[in-house]
XYZ file of C-alpha atoms in Angstrom:
181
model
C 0.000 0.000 0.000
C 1.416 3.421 -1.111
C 0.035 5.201 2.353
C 2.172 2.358 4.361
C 5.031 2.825 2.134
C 5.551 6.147 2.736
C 4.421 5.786 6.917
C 6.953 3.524 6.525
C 9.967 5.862 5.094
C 8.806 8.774 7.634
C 9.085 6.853 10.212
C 12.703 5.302 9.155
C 13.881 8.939 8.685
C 12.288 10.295 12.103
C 13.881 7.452 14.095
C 16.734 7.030 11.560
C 16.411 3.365 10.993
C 18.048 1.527 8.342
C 15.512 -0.309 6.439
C 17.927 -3.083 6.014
C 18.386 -3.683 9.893
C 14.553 -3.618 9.908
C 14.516 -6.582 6.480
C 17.010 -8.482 8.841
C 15.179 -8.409 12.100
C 11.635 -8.918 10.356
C 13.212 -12.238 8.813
C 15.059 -13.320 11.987
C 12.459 -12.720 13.994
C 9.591 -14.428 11.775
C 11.873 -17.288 10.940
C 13.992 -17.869 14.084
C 12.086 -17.053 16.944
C 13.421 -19.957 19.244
C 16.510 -18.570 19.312
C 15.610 -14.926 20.649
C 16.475 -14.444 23.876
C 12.961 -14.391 25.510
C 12.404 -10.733 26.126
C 15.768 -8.924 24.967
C 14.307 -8.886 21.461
C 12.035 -6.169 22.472
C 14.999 -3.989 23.327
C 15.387 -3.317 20.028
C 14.168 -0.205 17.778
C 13.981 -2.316 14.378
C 11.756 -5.179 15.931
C 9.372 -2.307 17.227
C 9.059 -1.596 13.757
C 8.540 -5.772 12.934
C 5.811 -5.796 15.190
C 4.442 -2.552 13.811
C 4.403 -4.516 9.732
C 3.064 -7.526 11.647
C 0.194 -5.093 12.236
C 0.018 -3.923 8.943
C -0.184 -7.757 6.780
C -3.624 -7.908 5.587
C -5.630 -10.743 6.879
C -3.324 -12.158 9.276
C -4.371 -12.873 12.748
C -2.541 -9.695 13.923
C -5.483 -7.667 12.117
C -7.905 -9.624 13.729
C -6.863 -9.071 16.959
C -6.556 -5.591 16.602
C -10.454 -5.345 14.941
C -11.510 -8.037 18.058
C -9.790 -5.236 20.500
C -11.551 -2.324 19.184
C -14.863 -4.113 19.454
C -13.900 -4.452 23.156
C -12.952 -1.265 23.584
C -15.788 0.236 21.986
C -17.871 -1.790 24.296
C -16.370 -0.953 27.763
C -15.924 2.326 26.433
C -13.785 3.963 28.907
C -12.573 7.532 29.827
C -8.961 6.174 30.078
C -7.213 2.804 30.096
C -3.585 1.231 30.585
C -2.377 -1.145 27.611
C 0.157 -2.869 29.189
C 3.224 -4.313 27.339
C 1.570 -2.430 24.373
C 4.612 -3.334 21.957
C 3.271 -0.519 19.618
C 0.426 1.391 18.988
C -2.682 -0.851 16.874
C -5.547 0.086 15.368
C -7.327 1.266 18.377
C -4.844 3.743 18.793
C -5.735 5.469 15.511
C -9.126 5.062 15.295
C -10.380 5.763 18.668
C -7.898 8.113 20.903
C -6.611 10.038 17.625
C -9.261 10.039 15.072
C -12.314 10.318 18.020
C -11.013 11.733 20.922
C -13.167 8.852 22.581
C -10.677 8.039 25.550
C -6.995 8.771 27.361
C -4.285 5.790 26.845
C -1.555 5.134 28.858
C 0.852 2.936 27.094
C 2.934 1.011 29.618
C 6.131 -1.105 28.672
C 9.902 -1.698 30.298
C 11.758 -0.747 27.142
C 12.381 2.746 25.765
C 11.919 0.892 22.297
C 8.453 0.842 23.026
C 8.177 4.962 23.708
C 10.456 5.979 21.136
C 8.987 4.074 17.918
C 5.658 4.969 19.660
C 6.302 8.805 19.461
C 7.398 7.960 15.982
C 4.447 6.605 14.611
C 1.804 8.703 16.884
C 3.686 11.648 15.249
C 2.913 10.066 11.487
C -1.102 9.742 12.819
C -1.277 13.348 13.949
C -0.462 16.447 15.701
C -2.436 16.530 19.352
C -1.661 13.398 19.795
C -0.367 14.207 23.758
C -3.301 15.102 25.114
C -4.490 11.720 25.486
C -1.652 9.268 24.932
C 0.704 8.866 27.951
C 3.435 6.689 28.697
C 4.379 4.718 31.879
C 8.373 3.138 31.840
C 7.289 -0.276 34.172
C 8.388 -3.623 34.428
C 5.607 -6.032 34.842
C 7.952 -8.780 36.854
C 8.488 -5.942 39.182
C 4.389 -6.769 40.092
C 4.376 -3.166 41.072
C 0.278 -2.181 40.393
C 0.515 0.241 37.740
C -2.776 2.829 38.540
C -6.028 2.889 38.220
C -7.864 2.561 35.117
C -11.148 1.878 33.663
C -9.616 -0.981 31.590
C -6.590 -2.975 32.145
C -4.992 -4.370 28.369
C -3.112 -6.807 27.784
C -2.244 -7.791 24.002
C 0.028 -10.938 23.940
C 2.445 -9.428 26.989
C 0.914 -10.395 30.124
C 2.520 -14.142 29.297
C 6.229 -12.499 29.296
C 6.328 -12.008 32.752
C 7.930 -13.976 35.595
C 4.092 -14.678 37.403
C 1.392 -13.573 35.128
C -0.729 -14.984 37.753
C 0.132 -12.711 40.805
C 0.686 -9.470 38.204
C -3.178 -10.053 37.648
C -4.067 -10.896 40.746
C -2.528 -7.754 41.964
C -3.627 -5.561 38.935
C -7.547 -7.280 39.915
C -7.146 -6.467 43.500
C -6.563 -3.030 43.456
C -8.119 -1.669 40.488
C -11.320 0.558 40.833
C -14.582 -1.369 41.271
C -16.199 -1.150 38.121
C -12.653 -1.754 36.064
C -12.585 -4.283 32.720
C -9.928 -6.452 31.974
């Protein structure tokens, strides 16, 4: 697609990637995964930008998700909410914070990777962007409760942690009454 093709070369030239380290990171990590070491991988600016073409690949199960996360969204409909482990922004992002104004994000990770190809994109999908997208630096095996929210998100990260068990327990325990998970 021509409008991912150039998202794609802004955002190479904001961050200054190489789109070759990007080629060789897409291929190791989509052919070689066993041999990342667990969470290190997401350390790295390039694979931020793997998982952002992962979200991109029409009809893959990465598009699903991101349409079956919307619908949830759109159905708790909260004020704000913490997506935690976010990776990088999704569809959501886009079509409900910047295009709508429906809600506040907080976008919580342990890697600056995360923030940094965040800001990159967010700045590609608009201007006002920081009025309702935050970030939180945390490290879910810390099991440190992270705030209160409306809903709690977790997209495929909650499983990366030392006891995903307790981190929910925890998250369950404290947040407000009426929160969604």
């Amino acid at each position: 697609h021509n409008v991912f093709g150039l998202q794609i070369k802004l955002i190479c030239k904001s961050l200054r990637l190489d789109m070759q380290d990007i080629i060789n990171e897409f291929f190791h990590y989509n052919l070689d995964v066993q041999s990342l070491e667990g969470n290190n991988v997401y350390k790295s600016l390039p694979n931020r930008f793997v998982l952002h073409i992962h979200n991109l690949i029409k009809d893959s199960w990465h598009i699903d998700r991101q349409k079956i996360t919307k619908e949830l969204i759109q159905r708790v409909s909260p004020d704000n909410m913490a997506d935690i482990g976010f990776g990088v922004p999704s569809q959501y992002v886009y079509d409900l914070v910047i295009k709508e104004n429906k809600f506040n994000v907080t976008f919580i990770d342990k890697y600056c990777s995360a923030f940094k190809f965040a800001k990159g994109l967010l700045d590609q999908w608009g201007d006002d962007w920081k009025t309702r997208i935050f970030f939180l630096k945390k490290d879910m095996d810390s099991n440190e409760y992270v705030g209160d929210y409306d809903l709690y998100l977790f997209q495929d990260a909650i499983e990366h942690t030392i006891d995903p068990t307790n981190y929910l327990k925890k998250h369950v325990e404290y947040s407000p009454k009426d929160s969604k998970f």
